Coordinates of C-alpha atoms in Angstrom, one line a residue:
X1 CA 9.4 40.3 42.3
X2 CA 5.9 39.7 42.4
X3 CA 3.2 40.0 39.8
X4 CA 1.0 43.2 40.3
X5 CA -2.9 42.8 40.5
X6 CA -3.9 43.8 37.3
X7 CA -1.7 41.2 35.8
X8 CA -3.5 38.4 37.6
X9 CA -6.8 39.9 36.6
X10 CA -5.6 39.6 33.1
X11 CA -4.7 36.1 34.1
X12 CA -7.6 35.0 35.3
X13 CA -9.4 36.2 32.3
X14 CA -7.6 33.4 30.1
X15 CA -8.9 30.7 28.3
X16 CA -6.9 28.1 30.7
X17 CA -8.0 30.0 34.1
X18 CA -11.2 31.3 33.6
X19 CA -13.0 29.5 36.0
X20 CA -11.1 31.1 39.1
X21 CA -13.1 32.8 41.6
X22 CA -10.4 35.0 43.1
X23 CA -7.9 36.4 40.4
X24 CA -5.5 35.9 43.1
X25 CA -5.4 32.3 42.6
X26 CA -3.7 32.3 39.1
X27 CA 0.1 33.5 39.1
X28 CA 3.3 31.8 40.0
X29 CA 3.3 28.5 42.9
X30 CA 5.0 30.3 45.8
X31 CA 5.1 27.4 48.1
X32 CA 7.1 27.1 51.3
X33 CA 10.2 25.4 49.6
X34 CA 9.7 26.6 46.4
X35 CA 8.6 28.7 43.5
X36 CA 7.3 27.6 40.0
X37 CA 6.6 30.4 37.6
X38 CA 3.2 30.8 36.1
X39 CA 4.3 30.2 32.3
X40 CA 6.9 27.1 33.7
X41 CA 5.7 23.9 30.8
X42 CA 8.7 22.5 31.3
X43 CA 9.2 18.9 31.3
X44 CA 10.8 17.5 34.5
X45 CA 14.0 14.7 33.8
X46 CA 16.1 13.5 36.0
X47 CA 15.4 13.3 39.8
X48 CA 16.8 17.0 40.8
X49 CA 14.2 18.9 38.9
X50 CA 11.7 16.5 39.9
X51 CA 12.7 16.7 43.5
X52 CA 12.7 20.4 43.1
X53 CA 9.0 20.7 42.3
X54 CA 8.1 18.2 44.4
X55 CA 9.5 20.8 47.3
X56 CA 7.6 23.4 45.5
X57 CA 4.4 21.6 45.3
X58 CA 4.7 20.2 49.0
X59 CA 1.9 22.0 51.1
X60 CA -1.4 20.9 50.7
X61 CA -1.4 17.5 51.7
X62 CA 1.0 17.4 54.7
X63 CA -0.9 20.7 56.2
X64 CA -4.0 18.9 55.9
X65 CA -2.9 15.8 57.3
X66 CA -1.1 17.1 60.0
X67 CA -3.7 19.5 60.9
X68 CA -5.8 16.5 61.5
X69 CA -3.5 14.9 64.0
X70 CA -5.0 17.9 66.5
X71 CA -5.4 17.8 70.3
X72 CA -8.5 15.3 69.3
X73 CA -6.2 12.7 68.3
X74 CA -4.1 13.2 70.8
X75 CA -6.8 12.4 73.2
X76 CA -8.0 9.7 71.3
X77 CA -4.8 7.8 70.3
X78 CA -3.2 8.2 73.9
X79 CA -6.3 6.4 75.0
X80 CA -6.6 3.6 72.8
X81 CA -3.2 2.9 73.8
X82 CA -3.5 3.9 77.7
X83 CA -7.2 2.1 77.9
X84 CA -6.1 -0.9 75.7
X85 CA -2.2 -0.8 75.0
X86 CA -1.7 -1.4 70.9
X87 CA -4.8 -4.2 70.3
X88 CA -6.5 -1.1 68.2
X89 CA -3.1 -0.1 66.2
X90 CA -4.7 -2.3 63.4
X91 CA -7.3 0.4 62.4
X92 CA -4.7 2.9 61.6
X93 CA -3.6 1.0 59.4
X94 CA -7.2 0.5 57.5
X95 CA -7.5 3.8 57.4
X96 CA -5.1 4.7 55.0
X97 CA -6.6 4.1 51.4
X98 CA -10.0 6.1 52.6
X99 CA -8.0 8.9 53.6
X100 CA -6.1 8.6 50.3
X101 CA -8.8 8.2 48.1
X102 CA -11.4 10.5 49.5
X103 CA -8.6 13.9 49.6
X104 CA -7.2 12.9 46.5
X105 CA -10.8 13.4 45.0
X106 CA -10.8 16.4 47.0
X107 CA -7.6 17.5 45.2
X108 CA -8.5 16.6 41.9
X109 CA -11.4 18.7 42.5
X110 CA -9.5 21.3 43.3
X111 CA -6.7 21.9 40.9
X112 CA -9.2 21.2 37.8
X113 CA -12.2 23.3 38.5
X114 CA -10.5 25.9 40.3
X115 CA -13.7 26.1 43.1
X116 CA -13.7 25.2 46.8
X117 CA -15.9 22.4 47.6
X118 CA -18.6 24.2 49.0
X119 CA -19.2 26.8 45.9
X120 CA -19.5 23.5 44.0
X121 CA -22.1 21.8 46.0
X122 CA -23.9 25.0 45.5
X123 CA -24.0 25.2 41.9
X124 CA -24.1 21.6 41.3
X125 CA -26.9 20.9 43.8
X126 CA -28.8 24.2 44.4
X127 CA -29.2 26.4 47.1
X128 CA -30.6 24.0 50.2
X129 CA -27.6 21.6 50.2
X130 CA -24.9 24.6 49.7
X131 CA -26.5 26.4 52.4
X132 CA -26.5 22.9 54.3
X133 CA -22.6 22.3 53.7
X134 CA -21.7 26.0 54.9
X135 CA -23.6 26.4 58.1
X136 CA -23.2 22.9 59.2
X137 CA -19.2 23.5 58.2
X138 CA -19.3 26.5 60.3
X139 CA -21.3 25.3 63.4
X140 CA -18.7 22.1 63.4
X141 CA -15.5 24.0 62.9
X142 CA -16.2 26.7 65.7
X143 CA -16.7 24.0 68.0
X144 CA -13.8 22.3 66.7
X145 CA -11.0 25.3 67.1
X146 CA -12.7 25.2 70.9
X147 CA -11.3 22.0 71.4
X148 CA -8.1 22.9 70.1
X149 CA -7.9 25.5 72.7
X150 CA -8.5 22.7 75.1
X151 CA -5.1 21.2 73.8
X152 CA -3.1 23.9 74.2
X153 CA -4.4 24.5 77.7
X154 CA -3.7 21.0 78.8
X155 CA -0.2 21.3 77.3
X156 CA 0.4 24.4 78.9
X157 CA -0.8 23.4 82.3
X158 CA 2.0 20.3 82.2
X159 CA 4.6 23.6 82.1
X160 CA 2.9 25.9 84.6
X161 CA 2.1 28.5 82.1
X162 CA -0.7 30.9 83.4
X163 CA -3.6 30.1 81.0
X164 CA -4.9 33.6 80.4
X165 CA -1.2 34.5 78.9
X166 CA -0.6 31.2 77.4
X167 CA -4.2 31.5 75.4
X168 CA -3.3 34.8 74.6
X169 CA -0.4 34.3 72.9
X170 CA -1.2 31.2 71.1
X171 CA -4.0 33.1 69.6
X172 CA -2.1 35.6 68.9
X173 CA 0.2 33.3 66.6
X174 CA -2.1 31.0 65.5
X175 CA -4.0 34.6 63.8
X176 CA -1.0 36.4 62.6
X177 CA 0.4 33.3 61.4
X178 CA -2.7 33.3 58.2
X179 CA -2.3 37.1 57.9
X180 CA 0.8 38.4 57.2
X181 CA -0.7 38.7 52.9
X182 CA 1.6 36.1 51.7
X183 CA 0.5 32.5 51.2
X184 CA 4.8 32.0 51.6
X185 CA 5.0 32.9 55.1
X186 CA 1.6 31.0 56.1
X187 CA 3.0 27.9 54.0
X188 CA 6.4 27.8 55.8
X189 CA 4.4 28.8 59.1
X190 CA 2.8 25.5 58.6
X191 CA 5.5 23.4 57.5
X192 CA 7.4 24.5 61.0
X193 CA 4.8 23.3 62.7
X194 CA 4.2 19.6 60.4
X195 CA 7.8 18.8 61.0
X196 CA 6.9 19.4 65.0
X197 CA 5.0 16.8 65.0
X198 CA 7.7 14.1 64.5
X199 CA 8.6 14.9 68.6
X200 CA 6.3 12.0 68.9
X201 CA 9.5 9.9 67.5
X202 CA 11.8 10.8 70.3
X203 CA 9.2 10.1 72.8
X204 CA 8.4 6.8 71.4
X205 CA 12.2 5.9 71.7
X206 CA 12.4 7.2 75.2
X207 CA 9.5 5.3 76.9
X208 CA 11.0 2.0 75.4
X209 CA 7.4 1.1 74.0
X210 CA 7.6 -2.7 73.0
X211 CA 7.6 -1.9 69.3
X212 CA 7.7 -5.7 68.2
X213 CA 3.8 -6.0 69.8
X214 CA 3.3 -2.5 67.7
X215 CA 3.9 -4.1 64.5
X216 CA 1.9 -7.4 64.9
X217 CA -1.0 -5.1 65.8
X218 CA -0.7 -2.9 63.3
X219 CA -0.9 -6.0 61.0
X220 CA -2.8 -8.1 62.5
X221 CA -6.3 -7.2 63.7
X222 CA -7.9 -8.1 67.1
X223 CA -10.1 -6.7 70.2
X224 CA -8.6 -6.3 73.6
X225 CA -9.8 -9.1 75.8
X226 CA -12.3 -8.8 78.3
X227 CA -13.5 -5.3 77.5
X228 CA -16.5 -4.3 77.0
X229 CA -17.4 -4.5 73.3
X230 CA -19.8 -1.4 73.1
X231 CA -17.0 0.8 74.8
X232 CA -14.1 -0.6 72.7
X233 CA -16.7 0.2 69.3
X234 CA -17.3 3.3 70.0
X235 CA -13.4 4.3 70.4
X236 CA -12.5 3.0 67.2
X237 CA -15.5 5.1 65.3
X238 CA -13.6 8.1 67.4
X239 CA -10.1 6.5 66.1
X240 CA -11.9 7.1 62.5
X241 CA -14.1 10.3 63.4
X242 CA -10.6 12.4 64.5
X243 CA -8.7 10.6 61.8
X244 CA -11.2 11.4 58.5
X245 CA -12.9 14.7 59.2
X246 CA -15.4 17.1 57.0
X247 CA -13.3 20.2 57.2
X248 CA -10.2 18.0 55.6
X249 CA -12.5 18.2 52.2
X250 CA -13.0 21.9 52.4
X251 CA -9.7 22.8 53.1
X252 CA -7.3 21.0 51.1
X253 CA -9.9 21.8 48.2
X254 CA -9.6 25.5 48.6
X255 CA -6.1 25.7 49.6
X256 CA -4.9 23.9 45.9
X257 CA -6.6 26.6 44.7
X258 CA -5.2 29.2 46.4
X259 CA -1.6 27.8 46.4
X260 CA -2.0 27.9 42.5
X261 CA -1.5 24.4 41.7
X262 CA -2.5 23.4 37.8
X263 CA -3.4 19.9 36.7
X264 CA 0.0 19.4 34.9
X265 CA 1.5 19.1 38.4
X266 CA -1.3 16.5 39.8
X267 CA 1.4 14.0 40.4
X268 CA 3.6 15.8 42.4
X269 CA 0.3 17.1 44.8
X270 CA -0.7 13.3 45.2
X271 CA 2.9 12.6 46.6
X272 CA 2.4 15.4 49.1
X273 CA -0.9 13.8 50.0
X274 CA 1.5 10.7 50.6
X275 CA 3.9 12.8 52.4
X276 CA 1.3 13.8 54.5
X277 CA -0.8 10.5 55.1
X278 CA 2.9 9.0 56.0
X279 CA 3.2 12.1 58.8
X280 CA -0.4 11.1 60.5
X281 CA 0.4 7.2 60.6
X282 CA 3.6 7.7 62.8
X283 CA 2.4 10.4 65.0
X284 CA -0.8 8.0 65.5
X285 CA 0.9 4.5 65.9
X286 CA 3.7 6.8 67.9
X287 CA 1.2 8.3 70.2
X288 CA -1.0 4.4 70.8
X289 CA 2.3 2.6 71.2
X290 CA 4.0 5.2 73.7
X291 CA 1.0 5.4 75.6
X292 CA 0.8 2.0 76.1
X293 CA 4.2 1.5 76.9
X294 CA 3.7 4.1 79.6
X295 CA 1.1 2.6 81.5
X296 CA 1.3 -1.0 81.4
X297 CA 1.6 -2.4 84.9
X298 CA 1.1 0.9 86.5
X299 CA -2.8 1.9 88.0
X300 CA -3.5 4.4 85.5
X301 CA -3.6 1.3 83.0
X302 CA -7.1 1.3 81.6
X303 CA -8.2 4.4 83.4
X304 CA -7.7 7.8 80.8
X305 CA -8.3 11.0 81.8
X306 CA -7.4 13.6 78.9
X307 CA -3.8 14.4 77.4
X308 CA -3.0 16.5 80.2
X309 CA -2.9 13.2 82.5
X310 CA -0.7 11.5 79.8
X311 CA 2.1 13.9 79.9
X312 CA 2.1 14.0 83.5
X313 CA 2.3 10.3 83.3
X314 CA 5.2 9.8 81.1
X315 CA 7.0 12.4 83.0
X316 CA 6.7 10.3 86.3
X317 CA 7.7 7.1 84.4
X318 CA 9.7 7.5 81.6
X319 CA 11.0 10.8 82.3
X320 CA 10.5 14.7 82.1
X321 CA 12.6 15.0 78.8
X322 CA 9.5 13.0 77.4
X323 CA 6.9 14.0 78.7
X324 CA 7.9 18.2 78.0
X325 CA 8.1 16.7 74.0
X326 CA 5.0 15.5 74.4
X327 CA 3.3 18.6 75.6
X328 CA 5.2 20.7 73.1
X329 CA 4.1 18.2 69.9
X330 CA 0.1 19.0 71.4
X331 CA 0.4 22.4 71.7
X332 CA 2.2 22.2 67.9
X333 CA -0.7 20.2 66.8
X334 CA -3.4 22.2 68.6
X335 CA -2.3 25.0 66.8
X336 CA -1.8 24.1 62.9
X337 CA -5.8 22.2 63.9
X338 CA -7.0 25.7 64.9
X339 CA -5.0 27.6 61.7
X340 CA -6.6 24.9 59.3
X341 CA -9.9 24.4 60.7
X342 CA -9.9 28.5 60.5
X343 CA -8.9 28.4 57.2
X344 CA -11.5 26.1 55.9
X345 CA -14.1 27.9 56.7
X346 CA -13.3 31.2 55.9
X347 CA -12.3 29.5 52.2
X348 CA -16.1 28.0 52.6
X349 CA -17.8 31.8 53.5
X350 CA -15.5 33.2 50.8
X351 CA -16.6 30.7 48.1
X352 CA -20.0 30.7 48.6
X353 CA -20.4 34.1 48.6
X354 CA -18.4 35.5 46.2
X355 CA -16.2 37.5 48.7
X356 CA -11.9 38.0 48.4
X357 CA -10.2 34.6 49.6
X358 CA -6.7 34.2 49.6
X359 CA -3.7 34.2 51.5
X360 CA -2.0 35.9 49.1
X361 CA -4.0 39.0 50.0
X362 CA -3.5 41.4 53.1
X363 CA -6.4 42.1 55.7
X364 CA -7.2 45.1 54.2
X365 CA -7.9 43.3 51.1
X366 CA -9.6 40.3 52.1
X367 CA -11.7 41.7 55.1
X368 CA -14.5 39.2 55.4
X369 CA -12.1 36.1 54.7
X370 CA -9.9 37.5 57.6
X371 CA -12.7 38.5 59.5
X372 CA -14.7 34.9 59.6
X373 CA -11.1 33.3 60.2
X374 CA -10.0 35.8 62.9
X375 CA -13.8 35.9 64.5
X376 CA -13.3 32.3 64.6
X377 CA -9.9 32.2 66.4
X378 CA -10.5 34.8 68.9
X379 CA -14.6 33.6 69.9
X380 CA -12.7 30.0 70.6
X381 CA -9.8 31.2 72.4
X382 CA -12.3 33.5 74.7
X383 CA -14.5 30.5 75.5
X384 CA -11.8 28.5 76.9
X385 CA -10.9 31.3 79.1
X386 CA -14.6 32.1 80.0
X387 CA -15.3 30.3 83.5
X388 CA -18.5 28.1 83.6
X389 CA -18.3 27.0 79.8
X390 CA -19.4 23.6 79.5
X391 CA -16.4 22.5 77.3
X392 CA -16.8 18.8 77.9
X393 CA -20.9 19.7 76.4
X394 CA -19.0 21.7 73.7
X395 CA -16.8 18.3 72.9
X396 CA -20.1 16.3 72.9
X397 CA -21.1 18.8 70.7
X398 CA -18.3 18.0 68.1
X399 CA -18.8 15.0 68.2
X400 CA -22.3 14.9 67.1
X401 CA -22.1 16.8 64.9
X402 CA -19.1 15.5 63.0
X403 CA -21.1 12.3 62.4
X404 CA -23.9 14.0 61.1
X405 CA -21.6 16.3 58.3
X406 CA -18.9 13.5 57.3
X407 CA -21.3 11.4 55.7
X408 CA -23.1 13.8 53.8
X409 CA -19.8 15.4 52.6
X410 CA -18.7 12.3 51.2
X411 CA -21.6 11.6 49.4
X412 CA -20.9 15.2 47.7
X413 CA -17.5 14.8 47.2
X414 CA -18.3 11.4 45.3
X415 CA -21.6 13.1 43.2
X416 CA -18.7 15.8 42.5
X417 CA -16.1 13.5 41.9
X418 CA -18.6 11.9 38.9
X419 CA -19.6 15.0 37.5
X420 CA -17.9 14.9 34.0
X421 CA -19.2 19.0 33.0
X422 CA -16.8 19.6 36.4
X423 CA -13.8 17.4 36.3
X424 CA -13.7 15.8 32.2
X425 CA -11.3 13.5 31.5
X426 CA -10.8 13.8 35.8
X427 CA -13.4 12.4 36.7
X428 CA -13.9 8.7 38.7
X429 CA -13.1 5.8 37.4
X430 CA -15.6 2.4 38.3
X431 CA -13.4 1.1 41.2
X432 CA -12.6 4.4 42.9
X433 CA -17.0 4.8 42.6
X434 CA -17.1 1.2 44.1
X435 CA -14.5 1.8 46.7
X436 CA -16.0 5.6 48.2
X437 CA -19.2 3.8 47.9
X438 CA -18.7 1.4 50.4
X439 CA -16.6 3.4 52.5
X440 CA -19.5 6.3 53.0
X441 CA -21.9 2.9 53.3
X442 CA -19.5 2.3 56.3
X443 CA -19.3 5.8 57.3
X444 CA -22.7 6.5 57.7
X445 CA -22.9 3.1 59.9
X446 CA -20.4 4.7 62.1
X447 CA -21.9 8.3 62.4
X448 CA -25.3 6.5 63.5
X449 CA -23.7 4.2 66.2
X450 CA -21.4 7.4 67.5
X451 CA -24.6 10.1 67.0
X452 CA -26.6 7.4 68.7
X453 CA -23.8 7.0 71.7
X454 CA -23.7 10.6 72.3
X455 CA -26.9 11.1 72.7
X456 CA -28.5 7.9 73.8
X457 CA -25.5 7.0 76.6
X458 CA -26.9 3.9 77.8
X459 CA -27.0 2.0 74.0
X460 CA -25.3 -1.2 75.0
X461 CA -23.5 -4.1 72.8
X462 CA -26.4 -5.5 71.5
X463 CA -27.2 -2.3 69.3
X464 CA -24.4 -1.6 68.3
X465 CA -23.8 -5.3 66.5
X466 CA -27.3 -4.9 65.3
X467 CA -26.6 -1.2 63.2
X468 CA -22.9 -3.4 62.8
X469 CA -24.7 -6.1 61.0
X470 CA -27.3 -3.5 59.4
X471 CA -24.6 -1.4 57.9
X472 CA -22.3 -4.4 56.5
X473 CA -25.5 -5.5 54.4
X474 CA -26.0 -2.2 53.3
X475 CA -22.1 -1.5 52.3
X476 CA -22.5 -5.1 50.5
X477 CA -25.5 -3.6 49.0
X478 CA -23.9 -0.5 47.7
X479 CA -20.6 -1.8 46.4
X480 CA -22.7 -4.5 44.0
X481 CA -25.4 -2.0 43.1
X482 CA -22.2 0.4 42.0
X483 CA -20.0 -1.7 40.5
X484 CA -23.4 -3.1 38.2
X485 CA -23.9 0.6 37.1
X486 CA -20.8 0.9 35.5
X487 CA -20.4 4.0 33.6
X488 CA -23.9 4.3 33.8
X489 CA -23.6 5.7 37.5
X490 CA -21.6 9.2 36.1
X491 CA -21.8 11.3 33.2
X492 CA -20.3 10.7 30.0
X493 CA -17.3 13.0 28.6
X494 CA -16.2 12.8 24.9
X495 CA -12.7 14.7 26.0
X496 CA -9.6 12.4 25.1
X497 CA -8.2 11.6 28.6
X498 CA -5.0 12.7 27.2
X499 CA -6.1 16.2 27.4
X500 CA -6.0 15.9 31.1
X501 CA -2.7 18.2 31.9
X502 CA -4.4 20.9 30.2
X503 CA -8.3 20.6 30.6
X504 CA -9.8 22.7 33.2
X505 CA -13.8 23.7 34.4
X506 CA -15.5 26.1 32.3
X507 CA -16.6 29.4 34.4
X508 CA -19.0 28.2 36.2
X509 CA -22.0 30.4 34.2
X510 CA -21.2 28.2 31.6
X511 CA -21.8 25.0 32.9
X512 CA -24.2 22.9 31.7
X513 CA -27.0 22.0 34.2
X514 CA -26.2 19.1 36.9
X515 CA -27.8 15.7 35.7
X516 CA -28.5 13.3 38.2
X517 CA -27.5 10.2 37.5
X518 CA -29.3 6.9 38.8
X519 CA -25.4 7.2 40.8
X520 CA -26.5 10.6 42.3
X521 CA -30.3 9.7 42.5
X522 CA -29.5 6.7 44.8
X523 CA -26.9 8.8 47.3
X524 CA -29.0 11.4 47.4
X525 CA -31.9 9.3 48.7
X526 CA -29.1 8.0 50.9
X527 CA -28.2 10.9 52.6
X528 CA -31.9 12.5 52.7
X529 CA -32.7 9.1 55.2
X530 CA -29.6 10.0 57.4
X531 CA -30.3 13.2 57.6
X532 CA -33.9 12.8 58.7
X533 CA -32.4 9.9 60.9
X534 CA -29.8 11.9 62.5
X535 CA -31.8 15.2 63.1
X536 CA -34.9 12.7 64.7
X537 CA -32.2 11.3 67.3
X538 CA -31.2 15.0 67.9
X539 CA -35.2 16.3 68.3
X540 CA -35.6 13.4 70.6
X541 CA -32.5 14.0 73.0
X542 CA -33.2 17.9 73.4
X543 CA -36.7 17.4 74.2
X544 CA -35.7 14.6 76.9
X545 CA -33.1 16.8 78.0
X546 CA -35.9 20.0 78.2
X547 CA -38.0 17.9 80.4
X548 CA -35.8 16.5 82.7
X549 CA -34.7 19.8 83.7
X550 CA -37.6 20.8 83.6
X551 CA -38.5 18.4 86.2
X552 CA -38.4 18.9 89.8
X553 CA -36.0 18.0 92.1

């Protein structure tokens, strides 16, 4: 049975969870494959125990990963592969320790101070930079669940579905799926949905892709020959843009929270981060290696239209079996990318002001966290339907301003990630700072080359190498000024680490006020000059776009 109310109130009271900001997010893990009770101190021997908490624990990470592998990727992967076959299987493969280390900071953050990510930029930072984090969270993710409507349209085109009814009910799941009051039913919702995903397999198998050339270019890096360099750039910053995204941060933050999870079980979440990194490498070297195999030798070779026009081609050359998995896995992953994106930012909203957020509540008890999470769903759905939308502007749109949020969340998540009154004996060690460093270094190259692309169309090769050779120096830069810092570049703890499967955040009215650091001093700087970049580039591109409509003729 469960625990009533005022027993988690009492809970959350205690000296071990008193920095929760929901009392609901103290009590027993009720995960999809698992329960582990609230007082469970038990040490785990033998691999059946461990096994069985692993299953417990298991959420978190695969959701978020998953989730990320939306109708984006699909768009983006299937046209690496269609536009270039597997040359660009390589940065996949790079990939994988940023997306490791930056959401296991994320979950750190998370299970120790018991506060989703944008509650603690707020404290930590003050009032312009939380405010910054939420509205620029909420613009990007609205647009965001828009595109995943896209996905599920395409995919339900490829079966002759009427969209108003196919929209409809997709909605419809994708809302009651978050909504039902338990966290349980969401959890195994999700996990349904994760292990759809692995359709990509049978697809892969089916078109005969030559998996031999996948390998050596997953390995071994290299540019397809003859393209245009400034083209083939600017797909692999989308390859990383729809593989590392800002609401990722948010939302595995809050949802270790919600799911309960306590720093005595940190090992066990960083396996289902694993789990979940492991999940996103095969559906993307699936999806690049399928799609090449597809469309080599045929005239649609080099010439991608969207993922509608990818299913429609595997069903005319390897088969409609195929090509019906295919649309199924992106209507799957369109939908567990709208329930997660929806998720973060109601999490977000809740967080930063102070409102009911869980799952484990019912609508009735949570209105405003169902309300900014259902708003979100329906508004999305409803502008896919609406004739006359300027989706592909909308897509843009996302674009844009995904470049603009990612690097500024990761400077945050790093500041947080060094903040020793928040995470103690948790917080960064000198190679993790000089790794993020140069990975946001490279990330905000990136965002300036894609903001630039989007709204500067004609850039050409010549600027792009330039901001490539601009950024490297800077990234160079970075990693030598961190790694001369040392501990000087984060706050000092006395706590023993050995303390760590116990220690938590005090309530946040007792923290001690943020210091900068010459660490936080310098990204700060960092992140004010992209900013001010960024929204120039923007100013510049609306007025030009003003005038020339302005013109006439």
């Amino acid at each position: 049975m469960g625990v009533s109310l005022a027993v988690r109130d009492a809970r959350a009271s205690t000296a071990e969870d008193h920095s929760a900001l929901d009392p609901m997010h103290v009590g027993d893990i009720t995960g999809a494959l698992g329960t582990i009770r609230y007082d469970d101190v038990a040490r785990r021997s033998g691999w059946w125990p461990k096994l069985r908490t692993l299953l417990a624990i298991l959420g978190p990470g695969l959701i978020v990963m998953v989730g990320d592998n939306d109708a984006g990727a699909f768009g983006t992967y299937t046209q690496a592969g269609q536009n270039y076959g597997t040359t660009l299987l390589w940065t996949l493969l790079l990939l994988v320790p940023v997306l490791y280390v930056n959401q296991e900071m994320v979950l750190r953050l998370g299970v120790v101070s018991g506060v989703g990510h944008a509650r603690l930029i707020l404290e930590r930072f003050g009032k312009f930079w939380g405010a910054f984090s939420v509205i620029d969270l909420f613009v990007l993710n609205a647009l965001t669940i828009v595109t995943e409507f896209i996905g599920i349209s395409l995919g339900l085109d490829f079966f002759g579905v009427p969209k108003l009814a196919g929209i409809a009910v997709a909605a419809a799941l994708i809302a009651v799926g978050a909504s039902t009051g338990s966290f349980r039913r969401f959890e195994q919702f999700s996990v349904v949905l994760c292990l759809g995903s692995l359709l990509l397999v049978p697809v892969l198998i089916a078109v005969h892709a030559p998996l031999g050339r996948s390998v050596h270019d997953l390995f071994v890096p290299g540019l397809p020959a003859g393209a245009d360099v400034s083209t083939v750039m600017l797909l692999i910053i989308a390859i990383v843009g729809t593989t590392v995204a800002p609401w990722q941060l948010f939302f595995q933050q809050s949802y270790v929270i919600d799911k309960r999870i306590t720093p005595r079980f940190m090992a066990y979440e960083r396996w289902d981060l694993v789990i979940g990194i492991v999940f996103v490498m095969v559906g993307g070297i699936a999806m690049m290696s399928f799609a090449a195999g597809t469309f080599a030798g045929h005239k649609e070779y080099g010439n991608f239209q969207d993922a509608g026009a990818v299913a429609v081609g595997i069903a005319a050359y390897a088969g409609k079996v195929p090509a019906s998995l295919f649309a199924i896995a992106l209507i799957d992953a369109s939908i567990i990318g709208a329930a997660a994106v929806g998720l973060s930012t109601a999490y977000a909203v809740g967080d930063v002001l102070s409102f009911r957020h869980s799952l484990h509540r019912k609508v009735t008890d949570a209105p405003v966290f169902y309300a900014v999470y259902l708003g979100l769903i329906g508004l999305a759905a409803a502008l896919v339907l609406v004739p006359g939308v300027p989706l592909g502007l909308l897509t843009n749109a996302v674009q844009t301003l995904a470049g603009v949020l990612l690097p500024s969340a990761t400077v945050f998540l790093l500041l947080l990630s060094n903040d020793a009154a928040v995470l103690g004996p948790w917080a960064n060690t000198r190679r993790v700072n000089v790794f993020t460093g140069v990975v946001i270094a490279v990330l905000v190259m990136l965002s300036v080359i894609l903001t630039t692309s989007v709204l500067f169309p004609s850039i050409g090769g010549a600027q792009i190498v330039a901001i490539l050779i601009a950024g490297g120096i800077f990234a160079l830069v970075a990693g030598i000024a961190i790694a001369a810092m040392g501990d000087r570049g984060r706050t000092r703890t006395g706590i023993d680490r050995a303390q760590r499967a116990t220690w938590r955040m005090p309530p946040l009215d007792q923290l001690p006020a943020a210091k900068l650091t010459p660490l936080a001093r310098m990204w700060l700087i960092v992140l004010r000059a992209y900013l001010v970049l960024a929204v120039a580039l923007v100013v510049v591109r609306v007025v030009q776009l003003a005038l020339h409509r302005g013109s006439p003729g």
